[in-house]
Tab-separated table of C-alpha atoms and ligand atoms in Angstrom:
chain	number	residue	atom	x	y	z
A	1	MET	CA	-8.506	-11.178	-20.555
A	2	ASN	CA	-8.932	-14.967	-19.607
A	3	LEU	CA	-6.844	-16.259	-16.666
A	4	ASP	CA	-4.782	-18.066	-18.798
A	5	GLU	CA	-3.847	-15.094	-20.706
A	6	LEU	CA	-3.371	-13.197	-17.345
A	7	ARG	CA	-0.987	-15.950	-15.947
A	8	GLU	CA	1.103	-15.242	-19.021
A	9	LYS	CA	1.519	-11.709	-17.983
A	10	PHE	CA	2.695	-13.361	-14.460
A	11	PRO	CA	5.821	-15.412	-15.095
A	12	ILE	CA	5.973	-16.317	-11.631
A	13	THR	CA	2.940	-19.071	-12.578
A	14	ARG	CA	5.562	-20.793	-14.177
A	15	SER	CA	7.547	-21.765	-11.044
A	16	TYR	CA	5.678	-21.357	-8.110
A	17	ASN	CA	2.446	-21.243	-6.450
A	18	PHE	CA	2.916	-17.682	-5.107
A	19	GLN	CA	0.476	-16.601	-2.273
A	20	ASN	CA	2.635	-13.877	-0.764
A	21	HIS	CA	1.492	-10.497	-2.207
A	22	ALA	CA	1.412	-9.050	1.150
A	23	ALA	CA	5.097	-9.101	1.372
A	24	ILE	CA	7.207	-8.399	-2.042
A	25	ALA	CA	4.940	-9.531	-4.735
A	26	PRO	CA	6.514	-10.546	-8.185
A	27	MET	CA	6.603	-7.987	-11.054
A	28	SER	CA	3.993	-8.259	-13.768
A	29	ALA	CA	5.780	-9.237	-17.003
A	30	PRO	CA	4.504	-5.618	-18.402
A	31	ALA	CA	6.093	-4.096	-15.418
A	32	ALA	CA	9.657	-5.965	-15.944
A	33	GLU	CA	9.673	-5.054	-19.794
A	34	ALA	CA	8.978	-1.381	-19.279
A	35	MET	CA	11.827	-1.160	-16.699
A	36	ALA	CA	14.281	-3.131	-18.969
A	37	GLY	CA	13.182	-0.665	-21.767
A	38	TYR	CA	14.492	2.106	-19.920
A	39	ALA	CA	17.636	0.192	-18.697
A	40	ARG	CA	18.064	-0.432	-22.465
A	41	GLU	CA	17.622	2.865	-23.612
A	42	LEU	CA	19.492	4.473	-21.141
A	43	SER	CA	22.841	2.099	-21.568
A	44	GLU	CA	22.767	3.184	-25.217
A	45	ALA	CA	21.624	6.847	-25.255
A	46	ALA	CA	23.798	9.810	-24.417
A	47	TYR	CA	20.842	11.711	-23.271
A	48	LEU	CA	17.107	10.795	-23.350
A	49	ARG	CA	15.598	14.352	-23.950
A	50	GLY	CA	13.038	13.919	-20.830
A	51	LYS	CA	11.448	11.206	-22.762
A	52	TYR	CA	10.994	9.267	-19.457
A	53	TYR	CA	9.943	12.466	-17.287
A	54	ARG	CA	7.030	12.486	-20.171
A	55	THR	CA	6.427	8.510	-19.129
A	56	ALA	CA	6.585	9.630	-15.426
A	57	GLU	CA	3.632	12.281	-16.147
A	58	GLN	CA	1.556	9.399	-17.834
A	59	VAL	CA	2.273	7.081	-14.541
A	60	ARG	CA	1.291	9.908	-12.278
A	61	ALA	CA	-2.079	10.321	-13.998
A	62	LEU	CA	-2.378	6.564	-13.884
A	63	ALA	CA	-1.949	6.429	-10.110
A	64	ALA	CA	-4.200	9.506	-9.612
A	65	ARG	CA	-6.940	7.532	-11.856
A	66	LEU	CA	-6.360	4.244	-9.421
A	67	ILE	CA	-7.212	6.511	-6.476
A	68	ASN	CA	-9.694	8.979	-8.211
A	69	ALA	CA	-7.077	11.898	-7.257
A	70	ASP	CA	-6.331	14.515	-9.496
A	71	PRO	CA	-2.689	13.973	-11.120
A	72	ALA	CA	-1.623	17.328	-9.323
A	73	GLU	CA	-2.499	16.031	-5.958
A	74	VAL	CA	-0.091	12.581	-6.602
A	75	THR	CA	3.755	12.341	-6.370
A	76	PHE	CA	6.183	9.332	-6.251
A	77	VAL	CA	7.789	7.926	-3.036
A	78	LYS	CA	10.308	5.512	-2.876
A	79	ASN	CA	7.956	3.644	0.057
A	80	THR	CA	5.286	4.057	1.876
A	81	CYS	CA	7.034	5.419	4.503
A	82	GLU	CA	8.677	8.185	2.739
A	83	GLY	CA	4.999	9.559	2.297
A	84	ILE	CA	4.354	8.667	5.965
A	85	ASN	CA	7.181	11.091	6.807
A	86	TYR	CA	5.964	13.945	4.752
A	87	VAL	CA	2.830	13.897	6.821
A	88	ALA	CA	4.598	13.678	10.132
A	89	ASN	CA	7.262	15.671	9.612
A	90	GLY	CA	4.991	18.527	7.636
A	91	VAL	CA	1.784	19.145	9.902
A	92	GLN	CA	2.729	22.174	12.128
A	93	TRP	CA	2.041	20.204	15.254
A	94	LEU	CA	1.397	22.490	18.463
A	95	THR	CA	2.167	20.434	21.735
A	96	GLY	CA	-0.670	18.966	23.305
A	97	ASP	CA	-2.037	17.921	19.856
A	98	ASN	CA	-2.618	14.253	19.585
A	99	ILE	CA	-2.815	11.692	16.782
A	100	VAL	CA	-5.360	8.853	16.722
A	101	THR	CA	-4.229	5.454	15.545
A	102	THR	CA	-4.122	1.635	16.303
A	103	THR	CA	-2.334	-1.041	18.126
A	104	MET	CA	-2.350	-2.994	14.955
A	105	GLU	CA	-0.298	-0.890	12.568
A	106	PHE	CA	2.761	-2.373	10.683
A	107	PRO	CA	6.046	-0.555	12.346
A	108	ALA	CA	6.091	1.767	9.231
A	109	ASN	CA	3.100	3.490	10.261
A	110	ALA	CA	3.793	3.289	13.725
A	111	TYR	CA	7.266	4.727	14.494
A	112	PRO	CA	7.047	8.278	12.270
A	113	TRP	CA	4.289	9.202	14.367
A	114	MET	CA	5.672	7.954	17.654
A	115	VAL	CA	8.496	10.088	17.268
A	116	LEU	CA	6.197	13.029	17.279
A	117	GLU	CA	5.721	12.249	20.970
A	118	GLN	CA	9.198	13.950	21.452
A	119	ARG	CA	7.792	16.963	20.113
A	120	GLY	CA	4.912	17.120	22.681
A	121	VAL	CA	2.365	15.331	20.471
A	122	ASN	CA	0.620	12.588	21.857
A	123	LEU	CA	-0.318	9.223	20.032
A	124	ARG	CA	-3.415	7.578	21.180
A	125	ARG	CA	-3.296	4.093	20.193
A	126	VAL	CA	-6.708	2.026	20.084
A	127	ASP	CA	-6.452	-1.223	21.283
A	128	GLU	CA	-7.933	-4.130	18.696
A	129	GLU	CA	-10.508	-6.290	19.955
A	130	ASP	CA	-10.900	-9.845	18.567
A	131	GLY	CA	-8.454	-8.979	15.586
A	132	ARG	CA	-10.231	-6.008	14.963
A	133	VAL	CA	-10.241	-1.934	15.624
A	134	PRO	CA	-13.512	-1.359	16.907
A	135	PHE	CA	-14.665	1.884	15.380
A	136	ASP	CA	-16.508	3.478	18.418
A	137	ARG	CA	-13.439	2.959	20.166
A	138	LEU	CA	-11.690	4.720	17.321
A	139	ALA	CA	-14.581	7.433	17.430
A	140	ALA	CA	-14.270	7.876	21.272
A	141	ALA	CA	-10.342	8.651	21.042
A	142	ILE	CA	-10.953	11.654	19.068
A	143	ASP	CA	-10.825	14.784	21.052
A	144	ASN	CA	-10.731	18.454	20.319
A	145	ARG	CA	-6.800	18.162	20.413
A	146	THR	CA	-7.345	15.505	17.531
A	147	ARG	CA	-5.343	16.912	14.670
A	148	LEU	CA	-5.024	13.285	12.828
A	149	VAL	CA	-5.996	9.968	12.498
A	150	THR	CA	-3.436	7.504	10.825
A	151	VAL	CA	-4.704	3.879	9.982
A	152	SER	CA	-3.629	0.656	7.474
A	153	VAL	CA	-6.449	0.502	5.151
A	154	VAL	CA	-6.087	-3.367	5.482
A	155	GLN	CA	-3.790	-4.287	8.409
A	156	TRP	CA	-0.501	-6.284	7.253
A	157	ALA	CA	-0.892	-9.452	10.239
A	158	ASN	CA	-4.668	-10.423	9.922
A	159	GLY	CA	-5.907	-8.565	6.677
A	160	PHE	CA	-8.477	-6.549	8.720
A	161	ARG	CA	-10.051	-4.058	6.683
A	162	ILE	CA	-11.268	-0.710	8.263
A	163	ASP	CA	-14.466	0.570	6.832
A	164	LEU	CA	-12.990	3.608	4.941
A	165	THR	CA	-15.943	5.607	3.816
A	166	ARG	CA	-17.278	5.479	7.760
A	167	LEU	CA	-13.906	6.836	8.974
A	168	GLY	CA	-13.525	9.082	6.661
A	169	GLU	CA	-17.137	10.521	7.212
A	170	LEU	CA	-16.348	10.441	10.933
A	171	CYS	CA	-12.956	12.516	10.335
A	172	LYS	CA	-14.703	15.142	8.010
A	173	ALA	CA	-17.578	15.816	10.857
A	174	LYS	CA	-14.854	16.130	13.592
A	175	GLY	CA	-12.590	17.902	11.757
A	176	VAL	CA	-9.541	16.291	11.723
A	177	LEU	CA	-7.101	14.804	9.058
A	178	LEU	CA	-7.310	11.482	7.786
A	179	PHE	CA	-4.354	9.590	6.482
A	180	VAL	CA	-4.050	6.244	5.515
A	181	ASP	CA	-1.500	3.608	4.606
A	182	ALA	CA	-2.800	2.373	1.891
A	183	ILE	CA	-0.111	-0.588	0.631
A	184	GLN	CA	-2.241	-3.711	1.761
A	185	ALA	CA	-5.060	-2.492	-0.130
A	186	LEU	CA	-4.489	-0.426	-2.954
A	187	GLY	CA	-4.587	-2.759	-6.104
A	188	VAL	CA	-7.431	-4.942	-4.740
A	189	HIS	CA	-9.968	-2.732	-3.240
A	190	PRO	CA	-11.097	0.305	-4.892
A	191	ILE	CA	-10.029	3.341	-3.185
A	192	ASP	CA	-11.610	6.568	-3.943
A	193	VAL	CA	-9.949	9.109	-2.065
A	194	ARG	CA	-12.789	12.024	-2.678
A	195	ALA	CA	-15.989	9.773	-1.769
A	196	MET	CA	-13.822	8.375	1.269
A	197	ASN	CA	-12.471	11.974	2.549
A	198	ILE	CA	-8.946	10.713	2.469
A	199	ASP	CA	-6.694	13.746	3.243
A	200	CYS	CA	-3.130	12.058	2.589
A	201	LEU	CA	-2.491	8.633	1.351
A	202	SER	CA	1.003	6.434	0.987
A	203	ALA	CA	1.513	3.120	-0.434
A	204	GLY	CA	4.471	1.410	-1.897
A	205	GLY	CA	4.331	-0.386	-5.167
A	206	HIS	CA	5.916	-3.716	-4.580
A	207	LYS	CA	2.972	-5.589	-2.847
A	208	TRP	CA	-0.229	-5.761	-4.691
A	209	LEU	CA	0.507	-3.261	-7.227
A	210	CYS	CA	2.979	-5.812	-8.328
A	211	ALA	CA	5.879	-3.257	-9.047
A	212	PRO	CA	9.350	-3.152	-7.866
A	213	GLU	CA	10.457	-2.171	-4.290
A	214	GLY	CA	11.594	1.509	-4.292
A	215	THR	CA	8.451	2.658	-6.085
A	216	GLY	CA	5.310	4.103	-4.307
A	217	VAL	CA	2.298	6.767	-4.895
A	218	PHE	CA	1.817	9.607	-2.139
A	219	TYR	CA	-1.321	11.534	-2.407
A	220	CYS	CA	-2.243	15.155	-0.770
A	221	GLN	CA	-5.687	16.563	-0.978
A	222	ARG	CA	-5.098	19.442	-3.003
A	223	GLU	CA	-6.573	22.132	-0.231
A	224	LEU	CA	-4.116	20.603	2.157
A	225	ILE	CA	-0.945	20.813	-0.178
A	226	GLY	CA	0.198	24.423	1.109
A	227	HIS	CA	-0.161	23.417	4.799
A	228	ILE	CA	2.185	20.389	4.466
A	229	LYS	CA	5.361	21.670	4.995
A	230	PRO	CA	8.074	19.654	2.587
A	231	SER	CA	10.684	18.326	5.403
A	232	GLN	CA	13.231	17.415	2.374
A	233	ILE	CA	14.070	20.448	0.055
A	234	GLY	CA	15.763	19.520	-3.141
A	235	TYR	CA	15.474	21.757	-6.461
A	236	MET	CA	12.636	19.427	-7.910
A	237	CYS	CA	10.117	20.734	-5.603
A	238	MET	CA	10.747	24.154	-7.085
A	239	LYS	CA	8.573	25.935	-9.989
A	240	HIS	CA	11.854	26.809	-11.592
A	241	PRO	CA	14.214	23.929	-10.990
A	242	PHE	CA	17.367	24.858	-13.189
A	243	GLU	CA	18.023	28.367	-12.057
A	244	ASP	CA	21.535	29.211	-12.885
A	245	ARG	CA	22.010	30.919	-9.709
A	246	VAL	CA	19.912	30.500	-6.562
A	247	THR	CA	20.669	33.365	-4.092
A	248	ARG	CA	17.814	32.577	-1.381
A	249	PHE	CA	15.176	30.108	-0.777
A	250	ASP	CA	11.571	31.397	-1.276
A	251	PRO	CA	8.729	29.015	-0.044
A	252	ALA	CA	6.500	30.811	-2.675
A	253	GLU	CA	8.589	29.099	-5.448
A	254	LEU	CA	7.528	25.588	-3.984
A	255	HIS	CA	5.663	23.956	-6.623
A	256	ASP	CA	1.664	24.462	-5.491
A	257	ASP	CA	1.008	20.798	-6.320
A	258	ALA	CA	2.099	17.435	-5.002
A	259	ARG	CA	5.730	17.807	-6.851
A	260	ARG	CA	6.462	20.272	-3.913
A	261	PHE	CA	7.514	17.014	-1.580
A	262	ASP	CA	9.802	16.165	-4.284
A	263	SER	CA	13.612	16.727	-3.998
A	264	GLY	CA	16.080	15.806	-6.957
A	265	VAL	CA	15.589	13.323	-9.690
A	266	TYR	CA	12.984	10.519	-9.863
A	267	ASN	CA	13.348	6.563	-9.900
A	268	LEU	CA	12.488	5.964	-13.847
A	269	ALA	CA	13.183	2.935	-13.943
A	270	GLY	CA	10.837	1.766	-11.006
A	271	ILE	CA	8.191	4.720	-12.170
A	272	CYS	CA	8.316	2.826	-15.730
A	273	ALA	CA	7.367	-0.425	-13.936
A	274	LEU	CA	4.665	0.854	-11.707
A	275	GLY	CA	3.159	2.606	-14.646
A	276	ALA	CA	3.085	-0.675	-16.353
A	277	SER	CA	1.441	-2.771	-13.682
A	278	ILE	CA	-0.865	-0.068	-12.624
A	279	GLU	CA	-2.243	0.157	-16.394
A	280	LEU	CA	-2.617	-3.724	-16.158
A	281	LEU	CA	-4.461	-3.254	-12.879
A	282	LEU	CA	-6.793	-0.866	-14.561
A	283	ASP	CA	-7.573	-2.726	-17.788
A	284	VAL	CA	-8.582	-5.630	-15.843
A	285	GLY	CA	-10.453	-3.423	-13.441
A	286	ILE	CA	-9.922	-3.058	-9.526
A	287	GLU	CA	-13.664	-3.808	-8.826
A	288	GLU	CA	-13.121	-7.170	-10.821
A	289	ILE	CA	-9.830	-8.064	-9.249
A	290	GLN	CA	-11.245	-7.525	-5.969
A	291	VAL	CA	-14.121	-9.988	-7.144
A	292	ARG	CA	-11.897	-12.658	-8.258
A	293	VAL	CA	-9.593	-11.822	-4.671
A	294	LYS	CA	-12.700	-12.572	-2.719
A	295	GLN	CA	-13.736	-15.747	-4.398
A	296	LEU	CA	-10.088	-16.941	-4.116
A	297	THR	CA	-9.881	-16.186	-0.298
A	298	ASP	CA	-13.393	-17.594	0.513
A	299	LEU	CA	-12.291	-20.855	-0.865
A	300	LEU	CA	-9.188	-20.715	1.014
A	301	VAL	CA	-11.277	-20.087	4.139
A	302	GLU	CA	-13.710	-22.391	3.600
A	303	GLY	CA	-11.010	-25.388	2.706
A	304	LEU	CA	-9.051	-24.319	6.021
A	305	ARG	CA	-12.129	-24.449	8.228
A	306	SER	CA	-12.809	-27.871	6.861
A	307	LYS	CA	-9.577	-29.033	7.682
A	308	GLY	CA	-9.405	-27.667	11.485
A	309	TRP	CA	-7.166	-24.448	10.958
A	310	ARG	CA	-8.270	-21.363	12.687
A	311	VAL	CA	-8.534	-18.486	10.538
A	312	ALA	CA	-7.646	-15.147	12.178
A	313	SER	CA	-8.894	-13.043	9.462
A	314	PRO	CA	-12.173	-10.918	9.931
A	315	ARG	CA	-14.130	-12.421	6.631
A	316	THR	CA	-17.162	-10.074	6.890
A	317	ALA	CA	-18.408	-8.172	3.893
A	318	SER	CA	-16.669	-4.890	4.848
A	319	GLU	CA	-13.883	-6.438	6.862
A	320	TRP	CA	-12.269	-9.155	4.319
A	321	SER	CA	-9.368	-8.555	2.346
A	322	GLY	CA	-6.684	-10.569	0.309
A	323	ILE	CA	-4.940	-11.533	3.152
A	324	VAL	CA	-5.857	-14.988	5.014
A	325	SER	CA	-3.861	-15.686	8.507
A	326	PHE	CA	-4.480	-19.195	9.898
A	327	SER	CA	-2.724	-20.951	12.923
A	328	SER	CA	-2.653	-24.168	14.412
A	329	GLU	CA	-1.836	-25.405	18.015
A	330	LYS	CA	-0.710	-28.636	16.644
A	331	TYR	CA	2.125	-27.829	14.088
A	332	ASN	CA	4.900	-25.637	13.570
A	333	THR	CA	3.894	-23.042	11.146
A	334	ASP	CA	7.580	-22.051	10.432
A	335	GLU	CA	8.422	-25.715	9.619
A	336	LEU	CA	5.303	-25.983	7.791
A	337	ARG	CA	5.851	-22.772	5.713
A	338	LYS	CA	9.327	-24.245	4.506
A	339	HIS	CA	8.075	-27.472	3.883
A	340	LEU	CA	5.207	-25.978	1.612
A	341	ARG	CA	8.110	-24.111	-0.403
A	342	ASN	CA	10.188	-26.564	-0.670
A	343	GLU	CA	8.090	-29.668	-1.649
A	344	PHE	CA	5.330	-27.953	-3.334
A	345	LYS	CA	6.697	-24.524	-4.425
A	346	ILE	CA	3.867	-22.799	-2.331
A	347	VAL	CA	5.140	-19.390	-1.348
A	348	LEU	CA	3.246	-17.731	2.051
A	349	ALA	CA	4.602	-16.003	4.887
A	350	LYS	CA	4.895	-16.539	8.504
A	351	ARG	CA	3.641	-13.399	10.788
A	352	LEU	CA	3.060	-13.478	14.665
A	353	ARG	CA	3.073	-17.175	14.761
A	354	ARG	CA	0.659	-17.822	12.023
A	355	LEU	CA	0.663	-18.796	8.532
A	356	ARG	CA	-0.298	-15.769	6.106
A	357	ALA	CA	-1.534	-16.373	2.475
A	358	SER	CA	-2.191	-13.727	0.053
A	359	PRO	CA	-3.318	-14.620	-3.357
A	360	HIS	CA	-4.079	-12.121	-6.101
A	361	PHE	CA	-6.199	-12.024	-8.961
A	362	TYR	CA	-3.878	-13.945	-11.081
A	363	ASN	CA	-4.004	-17.137	-8.658
A	364	SER	CA	-5.866	-19.959	-10.130
A	365	THR	CA	-8.595	-21.711	-7.640
A	366	GLU	CA	-6.310	-25.051	-8.710
A	367	GLU	CA	-3.350	-23.349	-6.859
A	368	ILE	CA	-5.634	-22.745	-3.791
A	369	ARG	CA	-6.646	-26.132	-3.614
A	370	GLN	CA	-3.288	-27.349	-3.887
A	371	LEU	CA	-2.660	-25.119	-1.045
A	372	ILE	CA	-5.495	-26.784	1.027
A	373	ASP	CA	-4.267	-30.306	-0.147
A	374	ALA	CA	-1.009	-29.898	1.064
A	375	LEU	CA	-1.831	-28.764	4.298
A	376	PRO	CA	-2.058	-31.264	7.251
A	377	ALA	CA	-5.626	-31.698	8.683
A	378	HIS	CA	-6.193	-31.695	12.541
B	401	PLP	C1	0.746	-2.029	6.478
B	401	PLP	C2	2.061	-1.540	5.964
B	401	PLP	N1	3.008	-0.389	5.884
B	401	PLP	C3	3.846	-0.564	4.992
B	401	PLP	C4	4.717	-1.560	4.954
B	401	PLP	C5	5.941	-1.386	4.051
B	401	PLP	O1	6.712	-0.085	4.309
B	401	PLP	P1	7.591	0.107	3.039
B	401	PLP	O2	7.022	0.456	1.710
B	401	PLP	O3	8.024	1.760	3.547
B	401	PLP	O4	8.684	-0.208	3.292
B	401	PLP	C6	3.887	-2.657	4.878
B	401	PLP	C7	4.998	-4.095	4.437
B	401	PLP	O5	4.975	-5.337	5.166
B	401	PLP	C8	2.744	-3.129	5.740
B	401	PLP	O6	2.367	-4.123	5.693
């Protein structure tokens, strides 16, 4: 697929220079079509005979492929937080246990763990240094009462990416669980839950996966599934969800796979869209996407620096991501963000007083240059 063909699949490119995928990304055209197809059929058919539940199984398999998991280890969530809560509320914590995390986390990956302090679990938040989570500090925070490490693969504000392979090795060696919030990475950076020793992962679909809000993927490593107690019980979590008369709840009757975290019906419209977008990303290839995002963000960083902007995003080979944050002492970043949008249809975000650009694989180098040109120099 050449770039023109690819851009056709993102109708947003007709009206905006959109570089805000770290916020709410535009849906791909195939995703919008899949969603509309479901809506059309549902509005016309009296009963869809489980057709879209079969689609959901295909999407589960696609999502599993994306992270090199088994489909039985994957289920759908409505957002990242839902998956985080499955783990935070499902592990059988003991008083005095601790969880290691960072001070950089987006609140979604902070509050669900913080609330556990009321249950006697200590949260150890490792301080950042120069926009990075120092690996040694993270390692030093783990002791014999640490049960779990939780981090974002890519940090929401400055785009720092943690070395997951190294972290996975560390957690495995120390015998602690590794949970990752992957929403700012999935769809750009290859994630291999096996090779990286990731125990659980949650990622909403509405950023780099180009799916709508209300969708997401949750992964739980096979051997762990039975040890994380489902914190919400419905009927779709049961092996026989449609029993006529239920008399008692038997935990042995919960699904043995990740569906044990389900409750009731699925967000099928969203799942159709999520599937179509994941399929598109896999067709292009995640490695290919990563290379493309690297080229675009390198170009942007170079242009920003040449105009005197201060780039706050770590850019080394193992730390860069699709997020480029930059700041200025001289300009009001909020005014500038509005100006870029109103005058040039360039869409960025402002986070922690910085401008944040997050271009995806279908953005063009011309769009990056347009952004650089539109920014004032220092
Ligand atoms: C690292 C991170 N986690 C989670 C979220 C969003 O969480 P949710 O999908 O539950 O809305 C964001 C959104 O900005 C994020 O940057």
